[in-house]
JSON list of C-alpha atoms in Angstrom, two decimals:
[
{"chain": "A", "resi": 1, "resn": "GLN", "atom": "CA", "xyz": [-5.03, 8.56, 12.08]},
{"chain": "A", "resi": 2, "resn": "VAL", "atom": "CA", "xyz": [-2.06, 7.43, 10.01]},
{"chain": "A", "resi": 3, "resn": "GLN", "atom": "CA", "xyz": [1.45, 7.22, 11.38]},
{"chain": "A", "resi": 4, "resn": "LEU", "atom": "CA", "xyz": [4.38, 7.06, 8.98]},
{"chain": "A", "resi": 5, "resn": "ALA", "atom": "CA", "xyz": [7.91, 5.98, 9.82]},
{"chain": "A", "resi": 6, "resn": "ASP", "atom": "CA", "xyz": [10.53, 6.65, 7.18]},
{"chain": "A", "resi": 7, "resn": "THR", "atom": "CA", "xyz": [13.94, 5.03, 7.32]},
{"chain": "A", "resi": 8, "resn": "GLY", "atom": "CA", "xyz": [16.93, 4.23, 5.15]},
{"chain": "A", "resi": 9, "resn": "GLY", "atom": "CA", "xyz": [18.79, 7.49, 4.91]},
{"chain": "A", "resi": 10, "resn": "GLY", "atom": "CA", "xyz": [22.53, 7.80, 5.34]},
{"chain": "A", "resi": 11, "resn": "LEU", "atom": "CA", "xyz": [25.80, 9.05, 3.93]},
{"chain": "A", "resi": 12, "resn": "VAL", "atom": "CA", "xyz": [26.73, 7.95, 0.42]},
{"chain": "A", "resi": 13, "resn": "GLN", "atom": "CA", "xyz": [29.27, 9.00, -2.17]},
{"chain": "A", "resi": 14, "resn": "ALA", "atom": "CA", "xyz": [28.20, 10.65, -5.41]},
{"chain": "A", "resi": 15, "resn": "GLY", "atom": "CA", "xyz": [27.07, 8.03, -7.88]},
{"chain": "A", "resi": 16, "resn": "GLY", "atom": "CA", "xyz": [25.90, 5.71, -5.14]},
{"chain": "A", "resi": 17, "resn": "SER", "atom": "CA", "xyz": [22.46, 4.40, -4.25]},
{"chain": "A", "resi": 18, "resn": "LEU", "atom": "CA", "xyz": [20.12, 4.35, -1.28]},
{"chain": "A", "resi": 19, "resn": "ARG", "atom": "CA", "xyz": [16.68, 2.87, -0.69]},
{"chain": "A", "resi": 20, "resn": "LEU", "atom": "CA", "xyz": [14.27, 4.68, 1.57]},
{"chain": "A", "resi": 21, "resn": "SER", "atom": "CA", "xyz": [11.33, 2.93, 3.19]},
{"chain": "A", "resi": 22, "resn": "CYS", "atom": "CA", "xyz": [8.22, 4.31, 4.81]},
{"chain": "A", "resi": 23, "resn": "GLU", "atom": "CA", "xyz": [5.95, 2.04, 6.81]},
{"chain": "A", "resi": 24, "resn": "SER", "atom": "CA", "xyz": [2.44, 3.06, 7.71]},
{"chain": "A", "resi": 25, "resn": "SER", "atom": "CA", "xyz": [0.42, 2.03, 10.73]},
{"chain": "A", "resi": 26, "resn": "GLY", "atom": "CA", "xyz": [-3.24, 1.18, 10.46]},
{"chain": "A", "resi": 27, "resn": "ARG", "atom": "CA", "xyz": [-5.33, -0.55, 7.87]},
{"chain": "A", "resi": 28, "resn": "THR", "atom": "CA", "xyz": [-5.98, 2.34, 5.48]},
{"chain": "A", "resi": 29, "resn": "PHE", "atom": "CA", "xyz": [-2.63, 2.55, 3.70]},
{"chain": "A", "resi": 30, "resn": "SER", "atom": "CA", "xyz": [-4.00, 1.52, 0.33]},
{"chain": "A", "resi": 31, "resn": "SER", "atom": "CA", "xyz": [-6.59, 4.30, 0.45]},
{"chain": "A", "resi": 32, "resn": "TYR", "atom": "CA", "xyz": [-3.93, 7.00, 0.24]},
{"chain": "A", "resi": 33, "resn": "VAL", "atom": "CA", "xyz": [-1.84, 8.41, -2.53]},
{"chain": "A", "resi": 34, "resn": "MET", "atom": "CA", "xyz": [1.73, 8.28, -1.27]},
{"chain": "A", "resi": 35, "resn": "GLY", "atom": "CA", "xyz": [4.58, 10.63, -1.99]},
{"chain": "A", "resi": 36, "resn": "TRP", "atom": "CA", "xyz": [8.13, 11.57, -1.15]},
{"chain": "A", "resi": 37, "resn": "PHE", "atom": "CA", "xyz": [9.28, 15.13, -0.56]},
{"chain": "A", "resi": 38, "resn": "ARG", "atom": "CA", "xyz": [12.65, 16.53, 0.43]},
{"chain": "A", "resi": 39, "resn": "GLN", "atom": "CA", "xyz": [13.95, 19.62, 2.14]},
{"chain": "A", "resi": 40, "resn": "ALA", "atom": "CA", "xyz": [17.51, 20.90, 1.86]},
{"chain": "A", "resi": 41, "resn": "PRO", "atom": "CA", "xyz": [18.93, 23.41, 4.37]},
{"chain": "A", "resi": 42, "resn": "GLY", "atom": "CA", "xyz": [17.58, 26.89, 3.72]},
{"chain": "A", "resi": 43, "resn": "LYS", "atom": "CA", "xyz": [15.16, 25.67, 1.07]},
{"chain": "A", "resi": 44, "resn": "GLU", "atom": "CA", "xyz": [11.47, 24.90, 0.94]},
{"chain": "A", "resi": 45, "resn": "ARG", "atom": "CA", "xyz": [10.17, 21.36, 1.01]},
{"chain": "A", "resi": 46, "resn": "GLU", "atom": "CA", "xyz": [9.86, 20.09, -2.56]},
{"chain": "A", "resi": 47, "resn": "PHE", "atom": "CA", "xyz": [8.08, 17.29, -4.36]},
{"chain": "A", "resi": 48, "resn": "VAL", "atom": "CA", "xyz": [10.14, 14.26, -5.37]},
{"chain": "A", "resi": 49, "resn": "ALA", "atom": "CA", "xyz": [7.75, 11.48, -6.40]},
{"chain": "A", "resi": 50, "resn": "ALA", "atom": "CA", "xyz": [4.19, 10.23, -6.04]},
{"chain": "A", "resi": 51, "resn": "ILE", "atom": "CA", "xyz": [2.46, 6.90, -6.54]},
{"chain": "A", "resi": 52, "resn": "SER", "atom": "CA", "xyz": [-1.18, 6.00, -7.00]},
{"chain": "A", "resi": 53, "resn": "ARG", "atom": "CA", "xyz": [-3.18, 3.90, -4.55]},
{"chain": "A", "resi": 54, "resn": "SER", "atom": "CA", "xyz": [-2.74, 0.73, -6.59]},
{"chain": "A", "resi": 55, "resn": "GLY", "atom": "CA", "xyz": [0.91, 1.41, -7.37]},
{"chain": "A", "resi": 56, "resn": "GLY", "atom": "CA", "xyz": [0.23, 1.43, -11.09]},
{"chain": "A", "resi": 57, "resn": "SER", "atom": "CA", "xyz": [1.01, 5.09, -11.75]},
{"chain": "A", "resi": 58, "resn": "MET", "atom": "CA", "xyz": [4.13, 6.99, -10.68]},
{"chain": "A", "resi": 59, "resn": "TYR", "atom": "CA", "xyz": [5.12, 10.63, -11.09]},
{"chain": "A", "resi": 60, "resn": "TYR", "atom": "CA", "xyz": [8.47, 12.30, -10.61]},
{"chain": "A", "resi": 61, "resn": "ALA", "atom": "CA", "xyz": [10.06, 15.71, -10.32]},
{"chain": "A", "resi": 62, "resn": "ASP", "atom": "CA", "xyz": [12.18, 16.48, -13.37]},
{"chain": "A", "resi": 63, "resn": "SER", "atom": "CA", "xyz": [15.29, 16.63, -11.19]},
{"chain": "A", "resi": 64, "resn": "VAL", "atom": "CA", "xyz": [15.03, 12.95, -10.22]},
{"chain": "A", "resi": 65, "resn": "LYS", "atom": "CA", "xyz": [13.38, 11.43, -13.27]},
{"chain": "A", "resi": 66, "resn": "GLY", "atom": "CA", "xyz": [15.36, 8.46, -14.56]},
{"chain": "A", "resi": 67, "resn": "ARG", "atom": "CA", "xyz": [17.33, 8.13, -11.30]},
{"chain": "A", "resi": 68, "resn": "PHE", "atom": "CA", "xyz": [14.70, 7.58, -8.61]},
{"chain": "A", "resi": 69, "resn": "THR", "atom": "CA", "xyz": [11.93, 4.98, -8.50]},
{"chain": "A", "resi": 70, "resn": "ILE", "atom": "CA", "xyz": [8.92, 5.06, -6.20]},
{"chain": "A", "resi": 71, "resn": "SER", "atom": "CA", "xyz": [7.06, 1.85, -5.42]},
{"chain": "A", "resi": 72, "resn": "ARG", "atom": "CA", "xyz": [4.66, 0.51, -2.81]},
{"chain": "A", "resi": 73, "resn": "ASP", "atom": "CA", "xyz": [3.64, -2.78, -1.27]},
{"chain": "A", "resi": 74, "resn": "ASN", "atom": "CA", "xyz": [0.11, -2.46, 0.07]},
{"chain": "A", "resi": 75, "resn": "ALA", "atom": "CA", "xyz": [0.33, -5.85, 1.78]},
{"chain": "A", "resi": 76, "resn": "LYS", "atom": "CA", "xyz": [3.23, -4.50, 3.85]},
{"chain": "A", "resi": 77, "resn": "ASN", "atom": "CA", "xyz": [1.82, -0.96, 4.23]},
{"chain": "A", "resi": 78, "resn": "THR", "atom": "CA", "xyz": [5.12, 0.34, 2.89]},
{"chain": "A", "resi": 79, "resn": "VAL", "atom": "CA", "xyz": [6.24, 2.78, 0.22]},
{"chain": "A", "resi": 80, "resn": "TYR", "atom": "CA", "xyz": [9.81, 2.85, -1.09]},
{"chain": "A", "resi": 81, "resn": "LEU", "atom": "CA", "xyz": [12.08, 5.28, -2.86]},
{"chain": "A", "resi": 82, "resn": "GLN", "atom": "CA", "xyz": [15.01, 3.73, -4.70]},
{"chain": "A", "resi": 83, "resn": "MET", "atom": "CA", "xyz": [17.60, 6.41, -5.40]},
{"chain": "A", "resi": 84, "resn": "ASN", "atom": "CA", "xyz": [20.37, 5.74, -7.89]},
{"chain": "A", "resi": 85, "resn": "SER", "atom": "CA", "xyz": [23.13, 7.92, -9.35]},
{"chain": "A", "resi": 86, "resn": "LEU", "atom": "CA", "xyz": [22.94, 10.19, -6.33]},
{"chain": "A", "resi": 87, "resn": "ALA", "atom": "CA", "xyz": [24.49, 13.63, -6.56]},
{"chain": "A", "resi": 88, "resn": "PRO", "atom": "CA", "xyz": [25.44, 16.19, -3.89]},
{"chain": "A", "resi": 89, "resn": "GLU", "atom": "CA", "xyz": [22.39, 18.27, -4.81]},
{"chain": "A", "resi": 90, "resn": "ASP", "atom": "CA", "xyz": [20.20, 15.37, -3.64]},
{"chain": "A", "resi": 91, "resn": "THR", "atom": "CA", "xyz": [21.35, 16.02, -0.07]},
{"chain": "A", "resi": 92, "resn": "ALA", "atom": "CA", "xyz": [18.27, 16.75, 2.03]},
{"chain": "A", "resi": 93, "resn": "VAL", "atom": "CA", "xyz": [15.92, 15.41, 4.64]},
{"chain": "A", "resi": 94, "resn": "TYR", "atom": "CA", "xyz": [13.49, 13.11, 2.84]},
{"chain": "A", "resi": 95, "resn": "TYR", "atom": "CA", "xyz": [9.89, 12.80, 4.03]},
{"chain": "A", "resi": 96, "resn": "CYS", "atom": "CA", "xyz": [7.22, 10.35, 3.04]},
{"chain": "A", "resi": 97, "resn": "ALA", "atom": "CA", "xyz": [3.66, 11.62, 3.00]},
{"chain": "A", "resi": 98, "resn": "ALA", "atom": "CA", "xyz": [0.12, 10.33, 2.63]},
{"chain": "A", "resi": 99, "resn": "SER", "atom": "CA", "xyz": [-2.48, 12.29, 0.71]},
{"chain": "A", "resi": 100, "resn": "GLY", "atom": "CA", "xyz": [-6.21, 11.95, 0.26]},
{"chain": "A", "resi": 101, "resn": "LEU", "atom": "CA", "xyz": [-6.07, 13.52, -3.20]},
{"chain": "A", "resi": 102, "resn": "SER", "atom": "CA", "xyz": [-8.19, 11.83, -5.84]},
{"chain": "A", "resi": 103, "resn": "ALA", "atom": "CA", "xyz": [-5.16, 11.03, -8.02]},
{"chain": "A", "resi": 104, "resn": "ALA", "atom": "CA", "xyz": [-1.40, 10.83, -7.61]},
{"chain": "A", "resi": 105, "resn": "ALA", "atom": "CA", "xyz": [-0.99, 13.04, -10.68]},
{"chain": "A", "resi": 106, "resn": "TYR", "atom": "CA", "xyz": [-2.21, 15.99, -8.61]},
{"chain": "A", "resi": 107, "resn": "LEU", "atom": "CA", "xyz": [0.28, 15.58, -5.74]},
{"chain": "A", "resi": 108, "resn": "ARG", "atom": "CA", "xyz": [2.90, 18.31, -6.08]},
{"chain": "A", "resi": 109, "resn": "GLU", "atom": "CA", "xyz": [2.70, 20.53, -2.99]},
{"chain": "A", "resi": 110, "resn": "PRO", "atom": "CA", "xyz": [3.30, 19.77, 0.70]},
{"chain": "A", "resi": 111, "resn": "SER", "atom": "CA", "xyz": [-0.04, 21.40, 1.50]},
{"chain": "A", "resi": 112, "resn": "GLU", "atom": "CA", "xyz": [-1.78, 18.56, -0.34]},
{"chain": "A", "resi": 113, "resn": "CYS", "atom": "CA", "xyz": [-0.52, 15.97, 2.14]},
{"chain": "A", "resi": 114, "resn": "ASP", "atom": "CA", "xyz": [-2.43, 14.85, 5.21]},
{"chain": "A", "resi": 115, "resn": "TYR", "atom": "CA", "xyz": [0.21, 12.86, 7.10]},
{"chain": "A", "resi": 116, "resn": "TRP", "atom": "CA", "xyz": [3.99, 12.99, 7.27]},
{"chain": "A", "resi": 117, "resn": "GLY", "atom": "CA", "xyz": [6.85, 10.79, 8.33]},
{"chain": "A", "resi": 118, "resn": "GLN", "atom": "CA", "xyz": [9.48, 12.19, 10.66]},
{"chain": "A", "resi": 119, "resn": "GLY", "atom": "CA", "xyz": [12.07, 12.49, 7.90]},
{"chain": "A", "resi": 120, "resn": "THR", "atom": "CA", "xyz": [15.33, 10.71, 7.16]},
{"chain": "A", "resi": 121, "resn": "GLN", "atom": "CA", "xyz": [18.60, 12.45, 6.31]},
{"chain": "A", "resi": 122, "resn": "VAL", "atom": "CA", "xyz": [20.31, 11.70, 3.01]},
{"chain": "A", "resi": 123, "resn": "THR", "atom": "CA", "xyz": [23.79, 13.13, 2.55]},
{"chain": "A", "resi": 124, "resn": "VAL", "atom": "CA", "xyz": [25.68, 12.72, -0.71]},
{"chain": "A", "resi": 125, "resn": "SER", "atom": "CA", "xyz": [29.38, 13.54, -0.65]},
{"chain": "A", "resi": 126, "resn": "SER", "atom": "CA", "xyz": [31.29, 14.63, -3.74]}
]
């Protein structure tokens, strides 16, 4: 069983930055592909970013490419999402997720994730 705790959300003005963190319990963190998803009010949960088990490969949704950076520290059982140049359309609840998929390149849908964090609210004001 993997438990994920995501933190770091908050209220920020457009153009600002936030860093989300997601810490995993247990000793199996490095065996999972990790990802970030987000869900805005009235919308479906959508893919944001994914990172391979080693941290060497990262993948992004087109909407965040060039602004967001996913990273992980396997020694700390933690995955991060650095968000820069935030815009009001980035407002959502952000969730970290762990997936047993064979490669991070395949992680695009919530149904491909095995464990979820509780979510952290990010609100970007204009």
